[in-house]
Short mmCIF file of C-alpha atoms and ligand atoms in Angstrom, two decimals:
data_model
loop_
_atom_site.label_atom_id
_atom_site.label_comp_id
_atom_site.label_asym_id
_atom_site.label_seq_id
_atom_site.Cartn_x
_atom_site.Cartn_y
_atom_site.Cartn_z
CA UNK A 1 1.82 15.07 22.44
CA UNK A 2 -0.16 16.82 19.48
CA UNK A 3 0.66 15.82 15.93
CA UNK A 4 2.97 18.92 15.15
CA UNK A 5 5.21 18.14 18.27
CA UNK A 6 5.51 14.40 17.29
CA UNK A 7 6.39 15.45 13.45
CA UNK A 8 8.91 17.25 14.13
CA UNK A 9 10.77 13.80 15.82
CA UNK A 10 11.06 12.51 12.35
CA UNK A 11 14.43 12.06 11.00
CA UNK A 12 15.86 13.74 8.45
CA UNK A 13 17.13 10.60 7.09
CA UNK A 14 13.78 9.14 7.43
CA UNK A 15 11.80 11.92 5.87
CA UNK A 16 14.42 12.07 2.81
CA UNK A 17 13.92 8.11 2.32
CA UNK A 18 9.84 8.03 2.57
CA UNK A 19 9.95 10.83 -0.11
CA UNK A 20 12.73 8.90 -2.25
CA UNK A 21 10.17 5.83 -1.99
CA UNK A 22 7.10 7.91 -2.96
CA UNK A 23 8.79 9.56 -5.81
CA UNK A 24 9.71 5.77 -6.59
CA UNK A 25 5.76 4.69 -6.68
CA UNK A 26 4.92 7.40 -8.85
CA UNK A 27 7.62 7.04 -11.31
CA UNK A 28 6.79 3.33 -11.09
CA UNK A 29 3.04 4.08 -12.15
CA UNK A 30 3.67 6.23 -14.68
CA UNK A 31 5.48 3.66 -16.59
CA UNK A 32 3.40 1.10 -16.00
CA UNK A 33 1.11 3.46 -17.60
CA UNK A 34 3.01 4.11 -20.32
CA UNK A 35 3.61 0.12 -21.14
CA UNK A 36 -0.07 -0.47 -20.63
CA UNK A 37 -0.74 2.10 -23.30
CA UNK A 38 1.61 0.43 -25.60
CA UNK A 39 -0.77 -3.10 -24.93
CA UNK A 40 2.16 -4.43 -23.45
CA UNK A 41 0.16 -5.16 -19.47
CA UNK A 42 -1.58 -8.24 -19.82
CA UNK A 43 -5.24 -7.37 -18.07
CA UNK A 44 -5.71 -4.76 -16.50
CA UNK A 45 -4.29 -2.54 -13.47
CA UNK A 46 -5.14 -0.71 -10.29
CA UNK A 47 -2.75 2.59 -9.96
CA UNK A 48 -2.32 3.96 -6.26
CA UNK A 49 -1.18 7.44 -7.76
CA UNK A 50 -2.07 9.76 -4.86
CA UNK A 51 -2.30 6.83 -2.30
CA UNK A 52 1.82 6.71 -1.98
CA UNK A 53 1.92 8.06 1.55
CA UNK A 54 0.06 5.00 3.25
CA UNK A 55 1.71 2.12 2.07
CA UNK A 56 5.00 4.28 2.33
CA UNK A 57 4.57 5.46 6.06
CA UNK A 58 3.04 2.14 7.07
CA UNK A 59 5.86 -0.21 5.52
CA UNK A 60 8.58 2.08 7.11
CA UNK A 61 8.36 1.12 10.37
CA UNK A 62 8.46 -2.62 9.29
CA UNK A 63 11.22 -4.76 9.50
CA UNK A 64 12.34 -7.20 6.49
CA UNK A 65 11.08 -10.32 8.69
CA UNK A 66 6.90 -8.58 9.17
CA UNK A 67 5.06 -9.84 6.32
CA UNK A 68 2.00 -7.83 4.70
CA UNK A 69 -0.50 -8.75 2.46
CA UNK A 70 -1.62 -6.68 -0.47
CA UNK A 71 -4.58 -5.66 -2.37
CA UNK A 72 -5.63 -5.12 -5.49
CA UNK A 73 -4.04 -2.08 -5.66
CA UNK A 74 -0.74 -3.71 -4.62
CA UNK A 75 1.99 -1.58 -6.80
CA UNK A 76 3.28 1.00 -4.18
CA UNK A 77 2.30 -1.41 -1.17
CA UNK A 78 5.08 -3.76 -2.92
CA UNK A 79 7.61 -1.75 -3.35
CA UNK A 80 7.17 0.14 -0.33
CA UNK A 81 7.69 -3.32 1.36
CA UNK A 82 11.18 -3.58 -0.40
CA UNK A 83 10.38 -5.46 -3.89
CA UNK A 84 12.94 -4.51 -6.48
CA UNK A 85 11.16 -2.36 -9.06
CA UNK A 86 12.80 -4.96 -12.03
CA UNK A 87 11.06 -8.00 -10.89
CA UNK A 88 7.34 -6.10 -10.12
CA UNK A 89 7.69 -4.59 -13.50
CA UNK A 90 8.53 -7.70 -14.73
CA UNK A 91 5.87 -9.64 -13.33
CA UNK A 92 2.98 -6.73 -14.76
CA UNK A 93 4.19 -7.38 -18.09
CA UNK A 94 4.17 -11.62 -17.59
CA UNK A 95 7.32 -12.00 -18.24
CA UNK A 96 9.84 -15.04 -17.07
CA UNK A 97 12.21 -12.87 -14.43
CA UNK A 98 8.98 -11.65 -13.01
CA UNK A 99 8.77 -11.78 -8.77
CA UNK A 100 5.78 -15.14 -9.53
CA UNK A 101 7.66 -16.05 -12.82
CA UNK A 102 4.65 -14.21 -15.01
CA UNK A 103 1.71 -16.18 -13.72
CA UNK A 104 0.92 -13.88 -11.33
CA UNK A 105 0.19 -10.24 -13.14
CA UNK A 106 -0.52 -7.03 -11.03
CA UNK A 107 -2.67 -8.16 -8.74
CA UNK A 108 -1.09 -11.92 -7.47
CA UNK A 109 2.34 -10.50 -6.11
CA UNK A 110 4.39 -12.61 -3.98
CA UNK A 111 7.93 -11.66 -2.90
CA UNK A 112 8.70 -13.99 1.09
CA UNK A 113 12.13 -13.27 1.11
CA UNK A 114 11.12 -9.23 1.58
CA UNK A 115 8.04 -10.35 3.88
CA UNK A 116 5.35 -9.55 0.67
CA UNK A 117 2.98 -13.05 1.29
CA UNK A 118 0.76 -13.85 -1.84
CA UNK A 119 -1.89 -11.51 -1.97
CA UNK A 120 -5.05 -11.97 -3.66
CA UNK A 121 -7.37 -9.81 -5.65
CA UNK A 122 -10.70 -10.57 -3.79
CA UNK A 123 -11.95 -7.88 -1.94
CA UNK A 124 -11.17 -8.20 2.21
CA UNK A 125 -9.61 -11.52 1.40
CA UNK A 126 -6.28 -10.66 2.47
CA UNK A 127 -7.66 -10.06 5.73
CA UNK A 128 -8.13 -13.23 7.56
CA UNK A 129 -4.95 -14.29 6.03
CA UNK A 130 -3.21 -11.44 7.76
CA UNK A 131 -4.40 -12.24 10.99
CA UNK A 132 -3.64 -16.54 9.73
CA UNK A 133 0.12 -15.23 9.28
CA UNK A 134 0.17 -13.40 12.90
CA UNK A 135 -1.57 -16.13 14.10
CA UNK A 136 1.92 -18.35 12.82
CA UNK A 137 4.33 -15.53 14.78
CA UNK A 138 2.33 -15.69 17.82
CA UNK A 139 3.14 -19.51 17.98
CA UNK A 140 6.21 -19.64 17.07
CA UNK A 141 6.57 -17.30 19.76
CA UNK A 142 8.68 -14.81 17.45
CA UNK A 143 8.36 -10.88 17.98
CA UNK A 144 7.23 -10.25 14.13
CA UNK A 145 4.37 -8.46 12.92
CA UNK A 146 1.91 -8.99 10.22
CA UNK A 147 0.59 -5.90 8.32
CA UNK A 148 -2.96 -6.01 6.18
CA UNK A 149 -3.67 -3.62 3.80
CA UNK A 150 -7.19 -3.44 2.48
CA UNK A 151 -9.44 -0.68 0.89
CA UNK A 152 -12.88 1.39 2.58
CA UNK A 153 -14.70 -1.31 0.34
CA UNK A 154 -13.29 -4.11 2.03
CA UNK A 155 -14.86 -3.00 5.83
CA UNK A 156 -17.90 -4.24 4.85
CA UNK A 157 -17.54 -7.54 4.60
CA UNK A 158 -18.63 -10.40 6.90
CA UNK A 159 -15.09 -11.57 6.97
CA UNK A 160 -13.38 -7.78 8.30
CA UNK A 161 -15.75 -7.86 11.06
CA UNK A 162 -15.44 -11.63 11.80
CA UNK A 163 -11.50 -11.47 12.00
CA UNK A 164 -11.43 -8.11 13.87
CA UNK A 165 -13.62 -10.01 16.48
CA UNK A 166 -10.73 -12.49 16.92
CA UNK A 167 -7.33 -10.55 16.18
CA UNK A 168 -8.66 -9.02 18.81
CA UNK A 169 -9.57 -11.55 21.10
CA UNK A 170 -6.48 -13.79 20.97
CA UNK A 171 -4.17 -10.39 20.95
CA UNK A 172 -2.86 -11.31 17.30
CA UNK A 173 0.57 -9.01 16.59
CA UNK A 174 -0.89 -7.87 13.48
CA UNK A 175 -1.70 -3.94 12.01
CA UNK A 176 -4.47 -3.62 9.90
CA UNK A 177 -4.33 -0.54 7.43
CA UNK A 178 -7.17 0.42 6.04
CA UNK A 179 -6.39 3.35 2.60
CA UNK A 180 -9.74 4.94 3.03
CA UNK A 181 -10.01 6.29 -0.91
CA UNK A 182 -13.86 7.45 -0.21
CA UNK A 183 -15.19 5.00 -3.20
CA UNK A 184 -15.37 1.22 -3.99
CA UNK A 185 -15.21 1.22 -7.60
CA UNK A 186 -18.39 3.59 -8.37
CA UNK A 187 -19.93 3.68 -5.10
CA UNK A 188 -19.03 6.12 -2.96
CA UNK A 189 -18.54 5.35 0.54
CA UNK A 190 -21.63 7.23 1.69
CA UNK A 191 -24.04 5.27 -0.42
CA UNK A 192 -22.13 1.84 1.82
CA UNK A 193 -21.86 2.29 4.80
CA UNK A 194 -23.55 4.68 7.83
CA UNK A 195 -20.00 4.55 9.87
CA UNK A 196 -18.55 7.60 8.91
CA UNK A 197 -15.63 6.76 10.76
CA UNK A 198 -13.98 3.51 9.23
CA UNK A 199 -12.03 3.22 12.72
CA UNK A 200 -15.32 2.95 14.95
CA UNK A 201 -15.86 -0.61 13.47
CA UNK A 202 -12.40 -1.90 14.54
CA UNK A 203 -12.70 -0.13 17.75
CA UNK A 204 -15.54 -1.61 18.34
CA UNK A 205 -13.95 -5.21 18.75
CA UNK A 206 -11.85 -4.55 21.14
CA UNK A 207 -8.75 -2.79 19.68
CA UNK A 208 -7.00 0.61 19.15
CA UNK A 209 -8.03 2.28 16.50
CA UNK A 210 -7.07 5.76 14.56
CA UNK A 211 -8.21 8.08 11.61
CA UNK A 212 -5.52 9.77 9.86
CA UNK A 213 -4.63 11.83 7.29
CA UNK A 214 -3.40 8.92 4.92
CA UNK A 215 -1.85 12.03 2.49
CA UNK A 216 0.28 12.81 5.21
CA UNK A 217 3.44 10.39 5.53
CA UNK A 218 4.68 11.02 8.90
CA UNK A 219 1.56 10.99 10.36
CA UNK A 220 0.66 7.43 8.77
CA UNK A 221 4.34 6.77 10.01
CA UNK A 222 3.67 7.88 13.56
CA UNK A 223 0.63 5.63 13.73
CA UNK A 224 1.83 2.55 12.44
CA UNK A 225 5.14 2.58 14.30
CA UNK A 226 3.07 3.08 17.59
CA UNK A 227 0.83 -0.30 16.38
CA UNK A 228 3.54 -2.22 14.91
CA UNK A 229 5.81 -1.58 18.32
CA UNK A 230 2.59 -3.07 20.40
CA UNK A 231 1.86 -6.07 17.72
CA UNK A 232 5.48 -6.58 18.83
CA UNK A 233 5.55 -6.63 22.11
CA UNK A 234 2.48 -9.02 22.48
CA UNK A 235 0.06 -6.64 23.14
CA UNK A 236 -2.20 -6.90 20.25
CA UNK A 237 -3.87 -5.79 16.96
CA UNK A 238 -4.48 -2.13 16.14
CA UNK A 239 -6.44 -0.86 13.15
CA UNK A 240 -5.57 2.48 11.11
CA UNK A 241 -7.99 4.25 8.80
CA UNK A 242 -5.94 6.22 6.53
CA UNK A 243 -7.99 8.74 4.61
CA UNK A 244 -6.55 9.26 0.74
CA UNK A 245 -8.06 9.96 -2.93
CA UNK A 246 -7.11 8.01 -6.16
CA UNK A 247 -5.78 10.77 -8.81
CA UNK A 248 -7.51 8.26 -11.26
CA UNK A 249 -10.19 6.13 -12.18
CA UNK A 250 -10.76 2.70 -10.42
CA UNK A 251 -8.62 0.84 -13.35
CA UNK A 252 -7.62 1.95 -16.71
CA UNK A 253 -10.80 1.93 -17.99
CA UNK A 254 -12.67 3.98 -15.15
CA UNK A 255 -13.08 7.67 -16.37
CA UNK A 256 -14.36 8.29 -12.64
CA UNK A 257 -17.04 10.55 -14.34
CA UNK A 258 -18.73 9.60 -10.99
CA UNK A 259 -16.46 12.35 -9.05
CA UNK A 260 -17.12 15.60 -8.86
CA UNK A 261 -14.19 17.71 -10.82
CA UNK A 262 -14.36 20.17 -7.08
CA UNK A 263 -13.08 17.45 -4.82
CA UNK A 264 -10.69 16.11 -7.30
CA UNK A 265 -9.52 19.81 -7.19
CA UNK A 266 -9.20 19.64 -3.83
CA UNK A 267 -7.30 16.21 -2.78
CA UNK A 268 -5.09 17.02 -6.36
CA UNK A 269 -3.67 20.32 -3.84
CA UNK A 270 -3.05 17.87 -1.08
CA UNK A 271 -0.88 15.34 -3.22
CA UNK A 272 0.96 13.16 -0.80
CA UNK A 273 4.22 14.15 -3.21
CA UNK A 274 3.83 17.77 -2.48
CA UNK A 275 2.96 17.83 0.96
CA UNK A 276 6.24 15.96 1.48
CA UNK A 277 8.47 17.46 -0.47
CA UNK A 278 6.99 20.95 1.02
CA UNK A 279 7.86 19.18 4.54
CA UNK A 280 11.07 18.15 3.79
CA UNK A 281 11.74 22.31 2.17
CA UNK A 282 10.05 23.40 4.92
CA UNK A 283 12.77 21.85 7.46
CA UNK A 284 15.71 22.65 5.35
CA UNK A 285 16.59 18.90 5.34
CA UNK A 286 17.23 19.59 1.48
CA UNK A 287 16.75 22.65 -0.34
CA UNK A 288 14.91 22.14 -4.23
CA UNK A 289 17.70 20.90 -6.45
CA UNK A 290 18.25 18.23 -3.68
CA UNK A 291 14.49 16.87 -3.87
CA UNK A 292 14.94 17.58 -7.58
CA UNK A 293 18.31 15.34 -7.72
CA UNK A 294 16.63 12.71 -5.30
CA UNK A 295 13.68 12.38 -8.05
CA UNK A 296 15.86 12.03 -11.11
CA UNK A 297 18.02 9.39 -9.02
CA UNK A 298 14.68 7.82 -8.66
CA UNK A 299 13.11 7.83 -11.99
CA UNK A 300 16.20 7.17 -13.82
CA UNK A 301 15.95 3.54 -11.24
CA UNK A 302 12.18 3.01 -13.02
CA UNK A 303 13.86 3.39 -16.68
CA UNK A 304 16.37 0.74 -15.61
CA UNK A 305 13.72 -1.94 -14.85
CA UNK A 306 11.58 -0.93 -17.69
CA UNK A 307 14.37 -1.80 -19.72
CA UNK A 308 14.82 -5.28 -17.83
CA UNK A 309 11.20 -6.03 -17.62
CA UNK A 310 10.97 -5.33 -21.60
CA UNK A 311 13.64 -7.76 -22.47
CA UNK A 312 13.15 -10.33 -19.81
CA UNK A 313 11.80 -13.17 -21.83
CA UNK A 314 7.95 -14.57 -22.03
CA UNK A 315 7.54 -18.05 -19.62
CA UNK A 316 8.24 -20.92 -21.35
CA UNK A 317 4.68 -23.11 -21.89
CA UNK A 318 5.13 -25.87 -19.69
CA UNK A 319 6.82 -23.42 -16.64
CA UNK A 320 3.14 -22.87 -16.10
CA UNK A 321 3.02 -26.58 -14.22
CA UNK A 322 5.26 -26.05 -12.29
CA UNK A 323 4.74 -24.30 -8.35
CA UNK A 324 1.35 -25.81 -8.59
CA UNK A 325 1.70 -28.96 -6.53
CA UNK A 326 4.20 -29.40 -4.04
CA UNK A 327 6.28 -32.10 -4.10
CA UNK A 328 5.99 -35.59 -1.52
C1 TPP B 1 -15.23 -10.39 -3.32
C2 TPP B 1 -15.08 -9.40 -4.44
N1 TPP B 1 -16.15 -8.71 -4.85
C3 TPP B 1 -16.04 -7.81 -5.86
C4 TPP B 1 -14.83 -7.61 -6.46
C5 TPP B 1 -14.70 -6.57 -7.58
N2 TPP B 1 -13.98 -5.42 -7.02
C6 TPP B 1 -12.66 -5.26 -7.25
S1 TPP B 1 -12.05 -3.94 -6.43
C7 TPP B 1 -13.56 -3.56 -5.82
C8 TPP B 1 -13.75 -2.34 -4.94
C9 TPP B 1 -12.91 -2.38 -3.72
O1 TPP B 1 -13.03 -1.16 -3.05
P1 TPP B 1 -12.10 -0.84 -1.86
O2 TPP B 1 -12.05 -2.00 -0.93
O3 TPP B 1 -12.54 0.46 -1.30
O4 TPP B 1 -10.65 -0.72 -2.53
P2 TPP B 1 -10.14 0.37 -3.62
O5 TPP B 1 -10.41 -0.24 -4.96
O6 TPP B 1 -10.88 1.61 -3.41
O7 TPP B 1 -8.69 0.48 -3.37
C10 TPP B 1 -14.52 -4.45 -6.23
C11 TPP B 1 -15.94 -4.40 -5.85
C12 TPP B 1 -13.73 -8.37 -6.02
N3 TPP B 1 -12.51 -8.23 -6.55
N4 TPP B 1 -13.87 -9.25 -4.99
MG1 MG B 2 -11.84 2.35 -1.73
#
């Protein structure tokens, strides 16, 4: 079945919900913009703007009981996953009613009761892990999947090519995502790597592999529901290149003068926002005031946990000693 075809299978409830959650994501970014511009986000932070679509269409097809691990760019991952948008807010600004209590920041997210398992900003390091967790399902003999996200950067690590050797081999149920973004920091993935396509190094292990357009929700959510649904039934690991652009620098204080202003131009007209919203038009499944109303519903959700993360109080001192150690 071609791509069009298999599109059009979507739901309308679906659709409506993946948009709802990207619209969520970019309200979410903005404002942690806005806060980190005020000096109120501790460090520093990795936006996703323009990335929505892939951690949106991946997650969807996920069930509260899959766990993923995130990267360094972890915002829309999270609450594509399910975290409530009070306690990730909460946690960016260190405060007390934060999803790790504050110690964590942007990048250390943890959130087990949704399936989000804590995630680490090293580069590729969340990838052995991911295929550690599936490992754990497989045993247990349960039917849940594990999903790793991880950047273009991260494929070149020993590590990546060292797990995808054995996820492979011992049929691991877990879905590797790879958000293809074209640059690691700086570099840009020509001046990395001769692959061209990210997917040829998974498939060479041993498992399925696909390129996709990671702008395009439904088809990152036709690709990952086809992976997770053979994770699930025993049958493997499958990896999924999803090719996306960063509308911004690498963190707040990357001007990306490296880019060049024409293909910024030209991934800025294939905004994952608009290319849904245009679908969802397109199919009459709401007309503009409903995507309009949908948006508000969604922004005016980011201004309530802005205003819980902002009064949420600072950890106490010694709160810092405490999930260190387990106990006996
Ligand atoms: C092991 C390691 N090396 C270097 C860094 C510094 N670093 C942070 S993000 C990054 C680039 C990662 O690029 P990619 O995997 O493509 O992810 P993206 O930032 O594009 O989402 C680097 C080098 C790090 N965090 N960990
Ligand atoms: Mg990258």
């Amino acid at each position: 079945m071609n791509q069009a075809a298999q599109c059009n299978k979507l739901s309308k409830s679906l659709l409506i919900e993946m948009y709802g959650k990207i619209v969520r994501i970019r309200a979410f970014e903005a404002k942690v913009t806005q806060l980190f511009l005020r000096g109120l986000v501790p460090g520093t932070i990795h936006l996703s703007t323009g990335q929505e679509a892939v951690a949106v269409g991946a997650t969807s097809c996920l069930r509260p009981t899959d766990r993923v691990m995130l990267t360094h760019r972890p915002h829309g991952q999270a609450l594509a996953k399910g975290m409530d948008p009070k306690k990730l807010l909460a946690e960016i600004l260190g405060r007390a009613d934060g999803c790790c209590h504050g110690k964590g920041g942007s990048m250390h997210l943890a959130d087990p009761p949704v399936g989000i398992m804590p995630s680490l900003p090293i580069v590729g390091a969340g990838i052995p892990i991911a295929a550690g967790i599936a490992f754990a399902f497989k045993y247990d003999a349960s039917d849940s999947v594990a999903m790793g996200f991880f950047g273009d950067g991260a494929t070149n690590i020993g590590a990546f090519h060292e797990t995808m050797n054995l996820a492979a081999l011992w049929k691991l149920p877990v879905v590797y995502v790879c958000e293809n973004n074209l640059y690691a920091v700086s570099t840009r993935i020509q001046s990395a790597t001769l692959v061209e396509k990210l997917s040829e190094k998974a498939k060479l292990y041993g498992m399925p592999a696909s390129t996709v357009d990671g702008n395009d929700v439904e088809a990152v959510y036709l690709c990952a529901s086809e992976a997770v649904d053979r994770a699930r039934r025993g049958e493997g690991p499958s990896f999924i290149e999803c090719k996306t652009y960063r509308h911004s620098g690498h963190s707040r204080t990357d001007p990306a003068t490296y880019r060049d202003e024409e293909e910024v131009k030209e991934w800025m007209q294939r905004d994952p926002l608009i290319l849904c919203r245009r679908a969802i038009l397109k199919r009459g499944y709401l007309d503009d005031k409903g995507c309009s109303d949908l948006a508000a519903e969604e922004e005016q959700l980011i201004e309530v946990a802005a205003q819980f993360a902002l009064s949420s109080p600072e950890p106490e001192g010694m709160k810092a000693l405490e999930d260190v150690y387990k106990d006996g």
